[in-house]
Amino acid sequence: FIYKYITLNKEDIKENRDTGALVSYVLSELPRRIVREVERAIVIGDGRAPGSDYKIDSFLSLKADALEATPFVAQYTPGVAESKYETIMRARALVRADGAKYLVAKADYLIELALEQGVNGGYLFQPGTNLGGVFGFAGVIEPDWLDEDADNDAYIFVPSAYTTVGDNTIEAFTNFLLSTNKQEYLQEIYAGGAVTKLKAGVAIGNGEASSW
């Protein structure tokens, strides 16, 4: 189960009863946090220590596949003098699975790509250029949790090649704890998944260039 749980004081709920803003915020924020946990678990893992009671083991991340050199996700390491434009083109070519490809990258990485200069000193891309469209991606995502990945700057993968099992919706539960005078809220999903198509992703790291 991936879940988020919170308790609110009864008096706080009553003080906000006129607008209902507090409860509305909680009920909308909990599922967003669950989705964020799942997204992170799919790309780089949940970041919790192995053996932790809250470790998410049901999702096999793209990063783990790449580290284990599986045939599902490759690890591409750019050359020392290789431009980010060249890196993305070469890495993208390693993804052969059918389906729309997405780029998940650190914000700083995308900024450096947008400001990359050619041999004549001019910028490769005009301001406002759709970088995703230039490289043929269906979308470009820059999540804040990717900054915690010290090994890779970006990932390219085919989301439709990542198969999930379990619940398709988040279940919500509420209960009043009479002994503590608190209202508790729980939202959870029972799910897991892994890449199930060959050559469906690539992790972009640093250092000397390597191939599949």
Coordinates of C-alpha atoms in Angstrom, one line a residue:
F1 CA 0.0 0.0 0.0
I2 CA 1.1 3.5 -0.8
Y3 CA -0.7 5.8 1.5
K4 CA -0.9 9.3 3.2
Y5 CA -2.4 9.8 6.6
I6 CA -3.2 12.9 8.7
T7 CA -5.2 13.8 11.8
L8 CA -6.8 17.1 12.5
N9 CA -8.0 18.6 15.8
K10 CA -11.8 18.7 16.1
E11 CA -11.6 22.4 17.1
D12 CA -9.6 23.3 14.0
I13 CA -12.2 21.7 11.8
K14 CA -15.0 23.6 13.6
E15 CA -13.1 26.9 13.3
N16 CA -12.9 26.4 9.5
R17 CA -16.5 25.0 9.1
D18 CA -17.8 28.1 7.4
T19 CA -15.5 27.8 4.4
G20 CA -14.5 24.1 4.7
A21 CA -11.1 25.2 3.4
L22 CA -9.0 23.0 5.8
V23 CA -10.8 19.8 5.1
S24 CA -11.0 20.5 1.4
Y25 CA -7.3 21.1 1.3
V26 CA -6.5 17.9 3.1
L27 CA -8.8 15.8 0.9
S28 CA -7.2 17.3 -2.3
E29 CA -3.6 17.2 -1.0
L30 CA -3.4 13.6 0.1
P31 CA -4.1 12.1 -3.4
R32 CA -1.6 14.5 -4.9
R33 CA 1.1 13.3 -2.5
I34 CA 0.3 9.7 -3.3
V35 CA 0.6 10.4 -7.0
R36 CA 4.0 12.1 -6.4
E37 CA 5.2 9.1 -4.4
V38 CA 4.2 6.8 -7.2
E39 CA 5.8 8.9 -9.9
R40 CA 9.1 9.1 -8.0
A41 CA 9.0 5.4 -7.3
I42 CA 8.6 4.6 -11.0
V43 CA 11.5 6.8 -12.1
I44 CA 14.2 6.8 -9.4
G45 CA 12.7 4.9 -6.4
D46 CA 11.2 6.3 -3.3
G47 CA 14.5 7.2 -1.7
R48 CA 13.8 5.3 1.6
A49 CA 16.4 2.9 3.0
P50 CA 16.1 -0.8 2.2
G51 CA 14.2 -2.5 5.0
S52 CA 12.4 0.6 6.1
D53 CA 8.8 0.0 7.2
Y54 CA 7.7 2.6 4.6
K55 CA 9.9 1.5 1.7
I56 CA 8.0 1.2 -1.6
D57 CA 9.1 -2.1 -3.1
S58 CA 6.2 -2.8 -5.4
F59 CA 7.5 -0.5 -8.1
L60 CA 10.7 -1.3 -10.0
S61 CA 12.3 2.0 -10.9
L62 CA 13.9 3.0 -14.2
K63 CA 17.0 3.8 -12.3
A64 CA 17.2 0.3 -10.8
D65 CA 16.7 -1.3 -14.2
A66 CA 19.5 0.8 -15.6
L67 CA 21.9 0.1 -12.7
E68 CA 21.3 -3.6 -13.1
A69 CA 21.9 -3.4 -16.8
T70 CA 18.6 -5.1 -17.7
P71 CA 17.5 -5.2 -21.3
F72 CA 14.6 -2.9 -20.4
V73 CA 16.4 0.3 -19.5
A74 CA 19.8 1.3 -20.7
Q75 CA 22.5 3.5 -19.0
Y76 CA 24.0 6.1 -21.3
T77 CA 27.0 8.1 -20.1
P78 CA 27.9 11.2 -22.2
G79 CA 31.4 11.8 -23.3
V80 CA 33.4 14.6 -21.6
A81 CA 33.1 17.1 -24.5
E82 CA 29.7 15.9 -25.7
S83 CA 26.9 18.5 -25.9
K84 CA 23.6 18.0 -24.3
Y85 CA 22.0 18.1 -27.8
E86 CA 24.2 15.2 -28.9
T87 CA 23.6 13.4 -25.7
I88 CA 19.8 13.5 -25.9
M89 CA 19.9 12.5 -29.6
R90 CA 22.2 9.5 -28.9
A91 CA 20.3 8.4 -25.8
R92 CA 16.9 8.7 -27.5
A93 CA 18.1 6.4 -30.2
L94 CA 18.6 3.7 -27.6
V95 CA 14.9 3.6 -26.8
R96 CA 13.3 1.3 -29.4
A97 CA 10.0 0.3 -27.7
D98 CA 6.8 1.5 -29.5
G99 CA 4.9 4.4 -28.0
A100 CA 5.2 8.0 -27.1
K101 CA 8.6 9.0 -25.5
Y102 CA 8.9 11.4 -22.6
L103 CA 11.9 13.2 -21.2
V104 CA 12.1 13.5 -17.4
A105 CA 15.0 15.9 -16.6
K106 CA 16.4 18.1 -13.9
A107 CA 15.4 21.8 -14.2
D108 CA 19.1 22.9 -14.4
Y109 CA 19.7 20.3 -17.1
L110 CA 16.9 21.7 -19.3
I111 CA 18.2 25.3 -18.7
E112 CA 21.7 24.3 -19.8
L113 CA 20.2 22.6 -22.9
A114 CA 18.1 25.7 -23.8
L115 CA 21.2 27.9 -23.5
E116 CA 23.5 25.6 -25.4
Q117 CA 25.6 27.4 -28.0
G118 CA 26.8 26.3 -31.4
V119 CA 30.4 26.5 -32.9
N120 CA 29.7 30.1 -33.9
G121 CA 28.7 31.2 -30.4
G122 CA 25.0 31.6 -31.2
Y123 CA 22.3 29.8 -29.2
L124 CA 21.1 26.5 -30.8
F125 CA 17.5 27.3 -29.8
Q126 CA 15.5 30.5 -30.0
P127 CA 13.7 31.7 -26.9
G128 CA 10.4 29.9 -26.5
T129 CA 11.5 26.9 -28.5
N130 CA 9.5 23.7 -27.7
L131 CA 12.5 21.5 -26.8
G132 CA 10.3 18.5 -26.5
G133 CA 9.1 18.9 -30.1
V134 CA 12.7 19.4 -31.3
F135 CA 13.7 16.0 -30.1
G136 CA 10.4 14.3 -30.8
F137 CA 9.2 13.9 -27.2
A138 CA 5.5 13.8 -26.4
G139 CA 6.3 15.7 -23.3
V140 CA 9.1 17.1 -21.0
I141 CA 8.8 16.8 -17.2
E142 CA 11.0 18.5 -14.6
P143 CA 10.0 17.1 -11.2
D144 CA 11.6 18.6 -8.1
W145 CA 12.4 15.1 -6.6
L146 CA 14.7 14.3 -9.5
D147 CA 17.3 16.7 -8.0
E148 CA 17.9 14.1 -5.3
D149 CA 19.2 11.7 -8.0
A150 CA 23.0 12.1 -7.8
D151 CA 23.7 9.6 -10.6
N152 CA 21.6 10.7 -13.5
D153 CA 20.5 14.1 -14.9
A154 CA 17.6 12.8 -17.1
Y155 CA 15.6 9.8 -18.2
I156 CA 13.9 9.0 -21.5
F157 CA 11.2 6.4 -21.5
V158 CA 8.0 5.1 -22.9
P159 CA 5.3 5.3 -20.2
S160 CA 3.0 2.8 -22.0
A161 CA 5.8 0.2 -21.6
Y162 CA 5.6 0.5 -17.8
T163 CA 2.9 -1.9 -16.7
T164 CA 1.1 -1.4 -13.4
V165 CA -0.9 -3.8 -11.4
G166 CA -3.3 -3.4 -8.5
D167 CA -5.8 -0.6 -7.8
N168 CA -6.6 1.9 -10.5
T169 CA -8.1 4.4 -8.0
I170 CA -7.2 5.9 -4.6
E171 CA -9.4 4.8 -1.8
A172 CA -10.3 7.3 1.0
F173 CA -11.2 6.6 4.6
T174 CA -12.2 8.9 7.5
N175 CA -12.7 8.2 11.1
F176 CA -13.2 10.1 14.3
L177 CA -10.9 9.2 17.2
L178 CA -13.1 9.8 20.3
S179 CA -10.2 9.2 22.8
T180 CA -8.1 12.0 21.3
N181 CA -10.9 14.3 19.9
K182 CA -9.3 14.1 16.4
Q183 CA -10.5 13.4 12.9
E184 CA -8.3 11.1 10.9
Y185 CA -8.0 10.9 7.1
L186 CA -6.4 8.1 5.2
Q187 CA -6.0 7.8 1.4
E188 CA -4.2 4.8 -0.1
I189 CA -3.6 2.8 -3.2
Y190 CA -2.5 -0.9 -3.5
A191 CA -0.3 -1.0 -6.7
G192 CA 3.0 -1.9 -8.2
G193 CA 4.7 -2.1 -11.6
A194 CA 7.7 -2.4 -13.8
V195 CA 8.9 -1.9 -17.3
T196 CA 7.8 -4.8 -19.4
K197 CA 9.0 -4.0 -22.9
L198 CA 12.6 -4.3 -24.1
K199 CA 14.6 -1.1 -24.7
A200 CA 11.8 1.1 -23.3
G201 CA 14.0 3.6 -21.4
V202 CA 17.4 5.1 -20.9
A203 CA 19.1 6.9 -17.9
I204 CA 21.4 9.8 -18.8
G205 CA 24.4 10.0 -16.4
N206 CA 27.8 11.7 -16.5
G207 CA 31.3 10.7 -17.6
E208 CA 32.7 8.8 -20.6
A209 CA 30.3 7.7 -23.4
S210 CA 29.0 4.2 -23.5
S211 CA 26.5 2.2 -25.6
W212 CA 23.8 -0.3 -24.9

